Coordinates of N, CA, C and O in Angstrom, one line a residue:
M1447 N -10.4 25.1 -16.5 CA -11.1 25.7 -17.6 C -11.7 27.1 -17.1 O -12.2 27.2 -16.0
Q1448 N -11.6 28.1 -18.0 CA -12.1 29.4 -17.6 C -13.6 29.4 -17.5 O -14.3 28.6 -18.1
R1449 N -14.1 30.4 -16.8 CA -15.6 30.4 -16.6 C -16.4 30.6 -17.9 O -17.4 30.0 -18.0
I1450 N -15.9 31.3 -18.8 CA -16.6 31.5 -20.1 C -16.7 30.2 -20.8 O -17.7 29.8 -21.4
E1451 N -15.5 29.5 -20.9 CA -15.5 28.1 -21.5 C -16.5 27.2 -20.8 O -17.1 26.4 -21.5
L1452 N -16.5 27.2 -19.5 CA -17.4 26.3 -18.7 C -18.8 26.6 -19.1 O -19.7 25.7 -19.2
F1453 N -19.2 27.9 -19.2 CA -20.5 28.3 -19.6 C -20.9 27.8 -21.0 O -22.0 27.3 -21.2
K1454 N -19.9 28.0 -21.9 CA -20.2 27.5 -23.3 C -20.4 26.0 -23.3 O -21.3 25.5 -24.0
E1455 N -19.6 25.3 -22.5 CA -19.7 23.8 -22.5 C -21.1 23.4 -21.9 O -21.8 22.6 -22.5
S1456 N -21.5 24.0 -20.8 CA -22.8 23.7 -20.2 C -24.0 24.1 -21.2 O -24.9 23.3 -21.3
E1457 N -23.8 25.2 -21.9 CA -24.9 25.6 -22.8 C -25.0 24.6 -23.9 O -26.1 24.2 -24.3
L1458 N -23.9 24.2 -24.5 CA -23.9 23.3 -25.6 C -24.5 22.0 -25.2 O -25.3 21.3 -25.9
F1459 N -24.1 21.5 -24.0 CA -24.6 20.2 -23.4 C -26.1 20.3 -23.3 O -26.8 19.4 -23.7
F1460 N -26.6 21.4 -22.7 CA -28.0 21.5 -22.4 C -28.8 21.6 -23.7 O -29.9 21.0 -23.9
K1461 N -28.3 22.3 -24.7 CA -29.0 22.4 -26.0 C -29.0 21.1 -26.7 O -30.0 20.7 -27.3
T1462 N -28.0 20.3 -26.6 CA -28.0 18.9 -27.1 C -29.0 18.1 -26.4 O -29.8 17.3 -27.0
W1463 N -29.1 18.2 -25.1 CA -30.1 17.5 -24.3 C -31.5 17.9 -24.8 O -32.4 17.0 -24.9
L1464 N -31.8 19.1 -25.0 CA -33.1 19.6 -25.5 C -33.4 19.0 -26.9 O -34.6 18.6 -27.1
R1465 N -32.4 18.8 -27.7 CA -32.7 18.2 -29.1 C -33.0 16.8 -29.0 O -33.7 16.2 -29.7
S1466 N -32.3 16.1 -28.1 CA -32.4 14.6 -28.0 C -32.2 14.1 -26.6 O -31.1 13.6 -26.2
P1467 N -33.2 14.3 -25.7 CA -33.0 13.9 -24.3 C -32.7 12.5 -24.0 O -31.9 12.1 -23.1
K1468 N -33.2 11.6 -24.9 CA -32.9 10.1 -24.6 C -31.5 9.7 -24.9 O -31.0 8.7 -24.4
S1469 N -30.8 10.6 -25.7 CA -29.4 10.2 -26.0 C -28.4 10.7 -25.0 O -27.2 10.4 -25.0
M1470 N -28.9 11.5 -24.0 CA -28.0 12.1 -23.0 C -28.4 11.5 -21.6 O -29.6 11.4 -21.3
G1471 N -27.4 11.2 -20.8 CA -27.7 10.7 -19.5 C -28.1 11.7 -18.5 O -28.6 11.4 -17.4
S1472 N -27.7 13.0 -18.7 CA -28.0 14.1 -17.8 C -28.2 15.4 -18.5 O -28.0 15.4 -19.7
I1473 N -28.7 16.4 -17.8 CA -28.9 17.7 -18.5 C -27.7 18.6 -18.3 O -27.6 19.7 -18.9
I1474 N -26.7 18.2 -17.5 CA -25.5 19.0 -17.3 C -24.3 18.1 -17.5 O -24.3 16.9 -17.2
P1475 N -23.1 18.7 -17.8 CA -21.9 17.9 -18.0 C -21.5 17.2 -16.7 O -21.8 17.7 -15.6
S1476 N -20.7 16.2 -16.8 CA -20.2 15.5 -15.6 C -19.2 16.4 -14.8 O -18.6 17.3 -15.4
S1477 N -19.1 16.1 -13.5 CA -18.2 16.9 -12.7 C -16.7 16.5 -12.8 O -16.4 15.4 -13.2
Q1478 N -15.8 17.3 -12.3 CA -14.4 17.0 -12.3 C -14.2 15.8 -11.3 O -13.3 15.0 -11.5
S1479 N -15.0 15.7 -10.3 CA -14.9 14.6 -9.3 C -15.2 13.3 -10.0 O -14.5 12.3 -9.7
L1480 N -16.2 13.3 -10.8 CA -16.6 12.0 -11.5 C -15.4 11.7 -12.5 O -15.0 10.5 -12.6
A1481 N -15.0 12.7 -13.2 CA -13.9 12.5 -14.2 C -12.6 11.9 -13.5 O -12.0 10.9 -14.0
K1482 N -12.3 12.4 -12.3 CA -11.2 11.9 -11.6 C -11.4 10.4 -11.1 O -10.5 9.6 -11.2
K1483 N -12.6 10.1 -10.6 CA -12.9 8.8 -10.2 C -12.8 7.8 -11.3 O -12.3 6.7 -11.2
I1484 N -13.3 8.2 -12.5 CA -13.2 7.3 -13.7 C -11.7 7.1 -14.0 O -11.3 6.0 -14.3
A1485 N -11.0 8.2 -14.1 CA -9.5 8.1 -14.5 C -8.8 7.2 -13.5 O -7.8 6.5 -14.0
E1486 N -9.1 7.1 -12.3 CA -8.5 6.2 -11.3 C -8.7 4.8 -11.7 O -7.8 3.9 -11.3
Q1487 N -9.7 4.4 -12.4 CA -10.0 3.0 -12.7 C -9.5 2.6 -14.1 O -9.5 1.4 -14.4
V1488 N -8.9 3.6 -14.8 CA -8.4 3.3 -16.2 C -7.2 2.5 -16.1 O -6.3 2.7 -15.3
I1489 N -7.1 1.5 -17.0 CA -5.9 0.7 -17.2 C -5.2 1.2 -18.4 O -5.9 1.2 -19.5
W1490 N -4.0 1.7 -18.4 CA -3.3 2.2 -19.6 C -1.8 2.1 -19.4 O -1.3 2.4 -18.3
Q1491 N -1.2 1.7 -20.5 CA 0.3 1.8 -20.6 C 0.6 2.3 -22.0 O -0.2 2.3 -22.9
P1492 N 1.8 2.9 -22.1 CA 2.2 3.5 -23.4 C 2.0 2.4 -24.5 O 2.3 1.2 -24.3
G1493 N 1.5 2.8 -25.7 CA 1.3 1.9 -26.8 C -0.2 1.4 -26.8 O -0.6 0.8 -27.8
E1494 N -0.9 1.7 -25.7 CA -2.3 1.3 -25.7 C -3.2 2.5 -25.9 O -2.8 3.6 -25.7
K1495 N -4.5 2.2 -26.2 CA -5.5 3.3 -26.4 C -6.5 3.2 -25.3 O -6.9 2.1 -24.8
V1496 N -7.1 4.3 -25.0 CA -8.3 4.4 -24.1 C -9.4 5.0 -25.0 O -9.2 6.0 -25.6
V1497 N -10.5 4.3 -25.0 CA -11.7 4.7 -25.8 C -12.8 5.2 -25.0 O -13.2 4.6 -24.0
E1498 N -13.3 6.4 -25.3 CA -14.5 6.9 -24.6 C -15.7 7.0 -25.6 O -15.6 7.5 -26.7
L1499 N -16.8 6.4 -25.1 CA -18.0 6.3 -25.9 C -19.0 7.4 -25.4 O -19.3 7.4 -24.2
G1500 N -19.4 8.3 -26.2 CA -20.3 9.4 -25.8 C -19.5 10.5 -25.1 O -19.6 10.7 -23.9
G1501 N -18.6 11.1 -25.9 CA -17.7 12.1 -25.3 C -18.4 13.4 -24.8 O -17.8 14.1 -23.9
G1502 N -19.6 13.6 -25.2 CA -20.3 14.8 -24.8 C -19.5 16.1 -25.0 O -19.1 16.3 -26.2
T1503 N -19.3 16.9 -24.0 CA -18.5 18.1 -24.2 C -17.1 18.0 -23.6 O -16.3 18.9 -23.6
G1504 N -16.8 16.7 -23.2 CA -15.4 16.5 -22.9 C -15.0 16.5 -21.4 O -13.8 16.5 -21.1
A1505 N -15.9 16.5 -20.5 CA -15.6 16.6 -19.1 C -14.8 15.3 -18.7 O -13.8 15.5 -18.0
I1506 N -15.2 14.2 -19.1 CA -14.4 12.9 -18.7 C -13.1 12.9 -19.5 O -12.1 12.6 -18.9
T1507 N -13.1 13.3 -20.8 CA -11.9 13.3 -21.6 C -10.9 14.2 -20.9 O -9.7 13.9 -20.8
Q1508 N -11.3 15.4 -20.4 CA -10.4 16.3 -19.7 C -9.8 15.6 -18.5 O -8.6 15.8 -18.2
G1509 N -10.6 14.9 -17.8 CA -10.2 14.2 -16.6 C -9.1 13.2 -16.9 O -8.1 13.0 -16.2
L1510 N -9.2 12.5 -18.1 CA -8.2 11.5 -18.5 C -6.9 12.2 -18.8 O -5.8 11.8 -18.4
V1511 N -7.0 13.3 -19.5 CA -5.8 14.1 -19.9 C -5.1 14.6 -18.6 O -3.9 14.5 -18.4
D1512 N -5.9 15.1 -17.7 CA -5.4 15.6 -16.4 C -4.7 14.5 -15.6 O -3.8 14.8 -14.8
S1513 N -5.2 13.3 -15.8 CA -4.6 12.2 -15.0 C -3.2 11.7 -15.6 O -2.6 10.9 -15.0
G1514 N -2.9 12.3 -16.8 CA -1.6 11.9 -17.3 C -1.6 11.1 -18.6 O -0.6 10.8 -19.2
I1515 N -2.8 10.8 -19.0 CA -2.9 10.0 -20.3 C -2.8 11.0 -21.5 O -3.6 11.9 -21.5
P1516 N -1.8 10.8 -22.3 CA -1.7 11.7 -23.4 C -2.8 11.7 -24.4 O -3.5 10.7 -24.6
R1517 N -3.1 12.9 -25.0 CA -4.2 13.0 -25.9 C -4.1 12.0 -27.1 O -5.1 11.4 -27.6
E1518 N -2.9 11.7 -27.5 CA -2.6 10.8 -28.6 C -3.1 9.4 -28.3 O -3.3 8.5 -29.2
A1519 N -3.3 9.1 -27.0 CA -3.7 7.7 -26.6 C -5.2 7.6 -26.5 O -5.8 6.6 -26.2
L1520 N -5.9 8.7 -26.7 CA -7.4 8.8 -26.5 C -8.1 8.7 -27.9 O -7.7 9.3 -28.8
V1521 N -9.2 7.9 -27.9 CA -10.1 7.8 -29.0 C -11.5 8.1 -28.4 O -12.0 7.5 -27.5
V1522 N -12.1 9.2 -28.9 CA -13.4 9.7 -28.4 C -14.4 9.5 -29.5 O -14.2 10.1 -30.6
V1523 N -15.4 8.8 -29.2 CA -16.5 8.5 -30.2 C -17.8 9.3 -29.7 O -18.2 9.1 -28.6
E1524 N -18.2 10.1 -30.6 CA -19.4 11.0 -30.3 C -20.3 11.0 -31.6 O -19.9 11.3 -32.7
L1525 N -21.6 10.6 -31.4 CA -22.5 10.6 -32.5 C -23.1 11.9 -32.9 O -23.3 12.2 -34.1
D1526 N -23.3 12.8 -31.9 CA -23.9 14.1 -32.2 C -22.9 15.0 -33.0 O -21.8 15.2 -32.6
E1527 N -23.4 15.6 -34.1 CA -22.5 16.4 -35.0 C -21.9 17.6 -34.3 O -20.7 17.9 -34.4
K1528 N -22.7 18.3 -33.5 CA -22.2 19.6 -32.9 C -21.2 19.2 -31.8 O -20.2 19.9 -31.6
L1529 N -21.6 18.2 -31.0 CA -20.6 17.8 -29.9 C -19.3 17.3 -30.5 O -18.2 17.5 -30.0
H1530 N -19.4 16.5 -31.6 CA -18.2 16.0 -32.3 C -17.3 17.2 -32.7 O -16.1 17.1 -32.5
K1531 N -17.9 18.2 -33.3 CA -17.1 19.3 -33.8 C -16.5 20.0 -32.6 O -15.3 20.4 -32.7
Y1532 N -17.2 20.2 -31.5 CA -16.7 20.8 -30.3 C -15.5 20.0 -29.7 O -14.4 20.6 -29.4
L1533 N -15.7 18.7 -29.6 CA -14.6 17.9 -29.1 C -13.4 17.9 -30.0 O -12.2 17.9 -29.5
S1534 N -13.6 17.9 -31.3 CA -12.4 17.9 -32.2 C -11.6 19.2 -32.0 O -10.3 19.1 -32.2
T1535 N -12.2 20.3 -31.7 CA -11.5 21.5 -31.5 C -10.9 21.6 -30.1 O -9.7 22.0 -30.0
R1536 N -11.6 21.1 -29.2 CA -11.1 21.1 -27.8 C -9.9 20.1 -27.5 O -9.0 20.4 -26.7
F1537 N -10.0 19.0 -28.2 CA -9.0 18.0 -27.9 C -8.1 17.6 -29.1 O -8.1 16.5 -29.5
M1538 N -7.4 18.6 -29.6 CA -6.5 18.4 -30.7 C -5.4 17.4 -30.3 O -4.9 17.5 -29.2
G1539 N -5.1 16.5 -31.1 CA -4.1 15.5 -30.8 C -4.8 14.1 -30.5 O -4.2 13.1 -30.7
A1540 N -6.0 14.2 -29.9 CA -6.8 13.0 -29.7 C -7.5 12.6 -31.0 O -7.7 13.4 -31.9
T1541 N -7.9 11.3 -31.1 CA -8.6 10.8 -32.2 C -10.1 11.0 -31.8 O -10.6 10.2 -31.0
V1542 N -10.8 12.0 -32.4 CA -12.2 12.3 -32.1 C -13.0 11.9 -33.4 O -12.8 12.4 -34.5
V1543 N -13.9 10.9 -33.2 CA -14.6 10.3 -34.3 C -16.1 10.5 -34.1 O -16.6 10.3 -33.1
R1544 N -16.7 10.9 -35.2 CA -18.2 10.9 -35.2 C -18.7 9.6 -35.7 O -18.5 9.2 -36.8
G1545 N -19.3 8.8 -34.7 CA -19.7 7.5 -35.1 C -20.6 6.9 -34.1 O -20.9 7.4 -33.0
D1546 N -21.0 5.7 -34.4 CA -22.0 4.9 -33.7 C -21.3 3.9 -32.8 O -20.5 3.0 -33.3
A1547 N -21.5 3.9 -31.5 CA -20.8 3.0 -30.6 C -21.0 1.5 -30.8 O -20.3 0.7 -30.4
T1548 N -22.2 1.2 -31.5 CA -22.4 -0.2 -31.8 C -21.5 -0.7 -32.9 O -21.5 -1.9 -33.1
K1549 N -20.8 0.2 -33.6 CA -19.9 -0.2 -34.7 C -18.5 0.1 -34.3 O -17.7 0.5 -35.2
L1550 N -18.1 0.0 -33.0 CA -16.8 0.4 -32.6 C -15.7 -0.4 -33.2 O -14.6 0.2 -33.6
D1551 N -15.9 -1.7 -33.5 CA -14.8 -2.4 -34.2 C -14.5 -1.8 -35.5 O -13.3 -1.7 -35.9
Q1552 N -15.5 -1.4 -36.3 CA -15.2 -0.8 -37.6 C -14.6 0.5 -37.5 O -13.6 0.9 -38.2
I1553 N -15.0 1.3 -36.5 CA -14.4 2.6 -36.2 C -12.9 2.5 -35.9 O -12.1 3.2 -36.5
L1554 N -12.6 1.6 -35.0 CA -11.2 1.4 -34.6 C -10.3 0.9 -35.7 O -9.2 1.3 -35.9
S1555 N -10.9 -0.1 -36.5 CA -10.1 -0.6 -37.6 C -9.8 0.5 -38.6 O -8.7 0.5 -39.2
K1556 N -10.8 1.3 -38.9 CA -10.6 2.4 -39.9 C -9.5 3.4 -39.5 O -8.8 3.9 -40.3
H1557 N -9.4 3.6 -38.2 CA -8.4 4.5 -37.7 C -7.1 3.8 -37.2 O -6.2 4.4 -36.6
G1558 N -6.9 2.5 -37.6 CA -5.7 1.8 -37.3 C -5.4 1.6 -35.8 O -4.3 1.4 -35.4
V1559 N -6.5 1.5 -35.0 CA -6.3 1.3 -33.6 C -6.4 -0.2 -33.3 O -7.3 -0.9 -33.7
R1560 N -5.3 -0.7 -32.7 CA -5.2 -2.2 -32.5 C -5.3 -2.6 -31.0 O -5.9 -3.6 -30.7
K1561 N -4.6 -1.8 -30.1 CA -4.6 -2.3 -28.7 C -5.3 -1.3 -27.8 O -4.9 -0.2 -27.6
V1562 N -6.5 -1.7 -27.3 CA -7.3 -0.9 -26.4 C -7.3 -1.6 -25.0 O -7.7 -2.8 -24.9
S1563 N -7.0 -0.8 -24.0 CA -6.9 -1.4 -22.7 C -8.2 -1.1 -21.9 O -8.6 -1.9 -21.0
T1564 N -8.8 0.1 -22.1 CA -10.0 0.5 -21.4 C -11.0 1.2 -22.3 O -10.6 2.0 -23.2
I1565 N -12.2 0.9 -22.1 CA -13.3 1.6 -22.8 C -14.2 2.2 -21.7 O -14.6 1.5 -20.8
I1566 N -14.5 3.5 -21.9 CA -15.3 4.2 -20.9 C -16.6 4.6 -21.7 O -16.6 5.1 -22.8
S1567 N -17.7 4.3 -21.0 CA -19.0 4.6 -21.6 C -19.8 5.6 -20.7 O -20.0 5.3 -19.5
G1568 N -20.2 6.7 -21.3 CA -21.2 7.6 -20.6 C -22.5 7.5 -21.3 O -23.4 8.4 -21.1
L1569 N -22.7 6.5 -22.1 CA -24.0 6.3 -22.8 C -25.1 5.9 -21.8 O -24.8 5.1 -20.9
P1570 N -26.3 6.4 -22.0 CA -27.4 6.1 -21.1 C -27.9 4.6 -21.3 O -28.9 4.4 -22.0
M1571 N -27.3 3.7 -20.7 CA -27.5 2.3 -20.9 C -28.9 1.8 -20.4 O -29.5 0.9 -20.9
V1572 N -29.4 2.4 -19.3 CA -30.6 1.9 -18.7 C -31.8 2.0 -19.6 O -32.6 1.1 -19.7
G1573 N -31.9 3.0 -20.4 CA -33.1 3.2 -21.3 C -32.8 2.7 -22.7 O -33.6 2.8 -23.6
M1574 N -31.6 2.1 -22.9 CA -31.3 1.7 -24.3 C -31.9 0.3 -24.6 O -31.9 -0.6 -23.8
P1575 N -32.3 0.1 -25.9 CA -32.8 -1.2 -26.3 C -31.7 -2.3 -26.1 O -30.5 -2.0 -26.3
D1576 N -32.2 -3.5 -25.7 CA -31.2 -4.6 -25.4 C -30.2 -4.8 -26.6 O -29.1 -5.1 -26.3
G1577 N -30.7 -4.8 -27.8 CA -29.8 -5.1 -28.9 C -28.7 -4.1 -29.0 O -27.5 -4.5 -29.3
F1578 N -28.9 -2.8 -28.8 CA -27.8 -1.8 -28.9 C -26.9 -2.0 -27.7 O -25.7 -2.0 -27.9
R1579 N -27.4 -2.2 -26.5 CA -26.6 -2.4 -25.3 C -25.7 -3.6 -25.5 O -24.5 -3.6 -25.1
E1580 N -26.3 -4.7 -25.9 CA -25.5 -5.9 -26.1 C -24.4 -5.7 -27.2 O -23.3 -6.2 -27.0
A1581 N -24.7 -5.0 -28.3 CA -23.7 -4.8 -29.3 C -22.6 -4.0 -28.7 O -21.4 -4.3 -29.0
I1582 N -22.9 -3.0 -27.9 CA -21.8 -2.1 -27.3 C -20.9 -2.9 -26.4 O -19.7 -2.9 -26.4
Y1583 N -21.6 -3.7 -25.5 CA -20.8 -4.4 -24.4 C -20.1 -5.6 -24.9 O -18.9 -5.9 -24.6
K1584 N -20.8 -6.4 -25.8 CA -20.1 -7.6 -26.3 C -19.0 -7.2 -27.2 O -17.9 -7.8 -27.2
G1585 N -19.2 -6.2 -28.1 CA -18.2 -5.7 -29.0 C -17.0 -5.1 -28.2 O -15.9 -5.3 -28.5
G1586 N -17.4 -4.3 -27.2 CA -16.3 -3.6 -26.4 C -15.4 -4.6 -25.6 O -14.2 -4.5 -25.6
M1587 N -16.0 -5.6 -25.0 CA -15.2 -6.6 -24.3 C -14.4 -7.5 -25.2 O -13.3 -7.9 -24.9
K1588 N -14.8 -7.7 -26.4 CA -14.0 -8.4 -27.4 C -12.8 -7.5 -27.8 O -11.7 -8.1 -27.9
I1589 N -13.0 -6.2 -27.8 CA -11.9 -5.3 -28.2 C -10.9 -5.2 -27.1 O -9.7 -5.3 -27.3
V1590 N -11.3 -5.1 -25.8 CA -10.3 -5.0 -24.7 C -9.7 -6.3 -24.3 O -8.6 -6.3 -23.7
G1591 N -10.4 -7.4 -24.6 CA -9.9 -8.7 -24.3 C -9.9 -9.0 -22.8 O -10.4 -8.3 -22.0
P1592 N -9.4 -10.2 -22.4 CA -9.5 -10.6 -21.0 C -8.7 -9.8 -20.0 O -9.1 -9.8 -18.8
K1593 N -7.8 -9.0 -20.4 CA -7.0 -8.2 -19.5 C -7.6 -6.7 -19.4 O -7.2 -6.0 -18.5
G1594 N -8.4 -6.3 -20.3 CA -8.9 -5.0 -20.3 C -10.2 -4.8 -19.5 O -10.7 -5.7 -19.0
V1595 N -10.7 -3.5 -19.4 CA -11.9 -3.2 -18.7 C -12.8 -2.3 -19.5 O -12.3 -1.6 -20.4
M1596 N -14.1 -2.4 -19.1 CA -15.0 -1.4 -19.6 C -15.6 -0.7 -18.4 O -15.9 -1.4 -17.4
L1597 N -15.6 0.6 -18.4 CA -16.1 1.4 -17.3 C -17.4 2.1 -17.8 O -17.5 2.6 -18.9
Q1598 N -18.4 2.1 -16.9 CA -19.7 2.7 -17.2 C -20.1 3.6 -16.1 O -20.1 3.1 -14.9
Y1599 N -20.3 4.9 -16.3 CA -20.9 5.7 -15.2 C -22.4 5.8 -15.4 O -22.9 5.9 -16.6
S1600 N -23.1 5.8 -14.3 CA -24.5 5.7 -14.3 C -25.1 6.5 -13.1 O -24.3 6.8 -12.2
Y1601 N -26.4 6.7 -13.1 CA -27.0 7.4 -11.9 C -27.8 6.4 -11.1 O -28.7 6.8 -10.3
S1602 N -27.6 5.1 -11.3 CA -28.3 4.1 -10.6 C -27.3 3.2 -9.8 O -26.2 2.8 -10.3
P1603 N -27.7 2.8 -8.6 CA -26.8 1.9 -7.8 C -26.8 0.5 -8.3 O -26.1 -0.4 -7.8
I1604 N -27.7 0.2 -9.2 CA -27.8 -1.2 -9.8 C -27.1 -1.2 -11.1 O -27.1 -0.2 -11.9
S1605 N -26.4 -2.2 -11.4 CA -25.6 -2.3 -12.7 C -26.5 -1.9 -13.9 O -27.5 -2.5 -14.1
P1606 N -26.0 -1.0 -14.7 CA -26.9 -0.5 -15.8 C -26.9 -1.5 -17.0 O -27.6 -1.3 -17.9
I1607 N -26.1 -2.5 -16.9 CA -26.2 -3.6 -17.9 C -26.3 -4.9 -17.3 O -25.8 -5.2 -16.2
P1608 N -27.0 -5.8 -17.9 CA -27.2 -7.2 -17.3 C -25.9 -8.0 -17.5 O -25.8 -8.8 -18.5
H1609 N -25.0 -7.8 -16.7 CA -23.6 -8.3 -16.9 C -23.6 -9.9 -16.9 O -22.8 -10.4 -17.6
R1610 N -24.4 -10.5 -16.1 CA -24.4 -12.0 -16.1 C -24.8 -12.5 -17.5 O -24.3 -13.5 -18.0
R1611 N -25.8 -11.9 -18.1 CA -26.3 -12.3 -19.4 C -25.2 -12.2 -20.4 O -25.1 -12.9 -21.4
Y1612 N -24.3 -11.1 -20.3 CA -23.3 -10.9 -21.2 C -22.0 -11.6 -20.9 O -21.0 -11.5 -21.5
G1613 N -22.0 -12.4 -19.7 CA -20.8 -13.1 -19.3 C -19.7 -12.2 -18.8 O -18.5 -12.4 -19.1
L1614 N -20.1 -11.2 -18.0 CA -19.1 -10.3 -17.5 C -19.1 -10.3 -15.9 O -20.1 -10.5 -15.3
N1615 N -18.0 -9.9 -15.4 CA -17.9 -9.6 -13.9 C -18.2 -8.1 -13.8 O -17.8 -7.3 -14.6
A1616 N -19.0 -7.8 -12.8 CA -19.3 -6.4 -12.5 C -18.9 -6.0 -11.1 O -19.1 -6.7 -10.2
K1617 N -18.3 -4.8 -11.0 CA -17.9 -4.3 -9.7 C -18.2 -2.8 -9.6 O -18.0 -2.1 -10.5
L1618 N -18.9 -2.4 -8.5 CA -19.1 -1.0 -8.3 C -17.8 -0.4 -7.8 O -17.3 -0.7 -6.7
A1619 N -17.2 0.4 -8.7 CA -15.8 0.9 -8.5 C -15.8 2.2 -7.8 O -14.7 2.7 -7.4
G1620 N -16.9 2.9 -7.7 CA -16.9 4.2 -7.0 C -18.3 4.8 -7.0 O -19.2 4.6 -7.9
F1621 N -18.5 5.7 -6.1 CA -19.7 6.5 -6.0 C -19.2 8.0 -5.8 O -18.4 8.3 -5.0
V1622 N -19.8 8.9 -6.6 CA -19.4 10.3 -6.6 C -20.6 11.1 -6.2 O -21.5 11.3 -7.0
L1623 N -20.6 11.6 -5.0 CA -21.7 12.4 -4.5 C -21.6 13.8 -5.1 O -22.6 14.4 -5.4
N1624 N -20.4 14.3 -5.4 CA -20.2 15.6 -5.9 C -20.3 15.6 -7.4 O -19.4 16.0 -8.2
N1625 N -21.5 15.2 -7.8 CA -21.9 15.2 -9.3 C -23.4 15.4 -9.3 O -24.1 15.1 -8.4
M1626 N -23.9 16.0 -10.4 CA -25.3 16.3 -10.4 C -25.9 15.5 -11.6 O -25.6 15.9 -12.8
P1627 N -26.7 14.5 -11.4 CA -27.0 13.8 -10.1 C -25.8 13.0 -9.7 O -24.9 12.8 -10.4
P1628 N -25.8 12.6 -8.4 CA -24.7 11.7 -7.9 C -24.5 10.5 -8.8 O -25.5 10.0 -9.4
A1629 N -23.3 10.1 -9.0 CA -23.0 9.0 -10.0 C -22.3 7.8 -9.5 O -21.5 7.9 -8.5
Y1630 N -22.5 6.7 -10.1 CA -21.9 5.5 -9.8 C -20.9 5.1 -10.9 O -21.3 5.2 -12.1
V1631 N -19.8 4.5 -10.6 CA -18.8 4.1 -11.6 C -18.8 2.6 -11.6 O -18.4 2.0 -10.5
W1632 N -19.2 1.9 -12.6 CA -19.2 0.5 -12.7 C -18.0 0.0 -13.6 O -17.7 0.6 -14.6
K1633 N -17.4 -1.1 -13.1 CA -16.2 -1.7 -13.8 C -16.6 -3.1 -14.2 O -17.0 -3.9 -13.4
Y1634 N -16.4 -3.3 -15.5 CA -16.7 -4.7 -16.1 C -15.5 -5.3 -16.7 O -14.7 -4.7 -17.4
T1635 N -15.3 -6.6 -16.3 CA -14.2 -7.4 -16.9 C -14.8 -8.7 -17.4 O -15.9 -9.1 -17.1
S1636 N -13.9 -9.4 -18.1 CA -14.3 -10.7 -18.7 C -14.5 -11.6 -17.5 O -13.8 -11.6 -16.5
A1637 N -15.6 -12.5 -17.6 CA -15.9 -13.5 -16.6 C -14.7 -14.4 -16.4 O -14.5 -15.0 -15.3
A1638 N -13.9 -14.6 -17.4 CA -12.7 -15.5 -17.3 C -11.6 -14.9 -16.4 O -10.8 -15.6 -15.9
D1639 N -11.7 -13.5 -16.2 CA -10.7 -12.8 -15.4 C -11.2 -12.7 -14.0 O -11.8 -11.8 -13.6
R1640 N -11.0 -13.7 -13.2 CA -11.5 -13.8 -11.8 C -10.8 -12.8 -10.9 O -11.3 -12.6 -9.8
G1641 N -9.6 -12.3 -11.3 CA -8.9 -11.4 -10.4 C -9.3 -10.0 -10.4 O -8.8 -9.2 -9.7
A1642 N -10.3 -9.7 -11.2 CA -10.7 -8.3 -11.3 C -11.5 -7.8 -10.1 O -12.2 -8.6 -9.5

């Protein structure tokens, strides 16, 4: 990405944080290192979709594209109107939806998405009310099924969701020091899938 575009992305991200700090996990976009670490954990095959919740300015989305996942296989959900507009322009070919992550099943149904192998969340789960968090994770795991995964990046070494309460296996899949702040990548699978 050119320096001017990188500046625009950072400026938009920071302005969004100023408008609604609780909806953003950080004051600057995620690093390329974090995007690469997340992409390494994605399960995807042709015919499947990868869903990203809270696309922000697209740092993680770009990492998925750079890893070889075609834009047509990506569904990016972003609630903020300005970020949604930016993502729609930046990632033509991907399905970029302005919507609420707690209603993911309705969003995917509306867009004819049937097979999802991985859901990635950049949403700030730690400060989120239990009801919203549960709706996102229970709904997400139902969508990916027993073979799929949910990935969550966070700035805490402790699982950002109470996985045992939701009947999930949790695995710390990576730590990225080269991110501001340093980030942890958590991988969640169905408790029925003991091989994860």
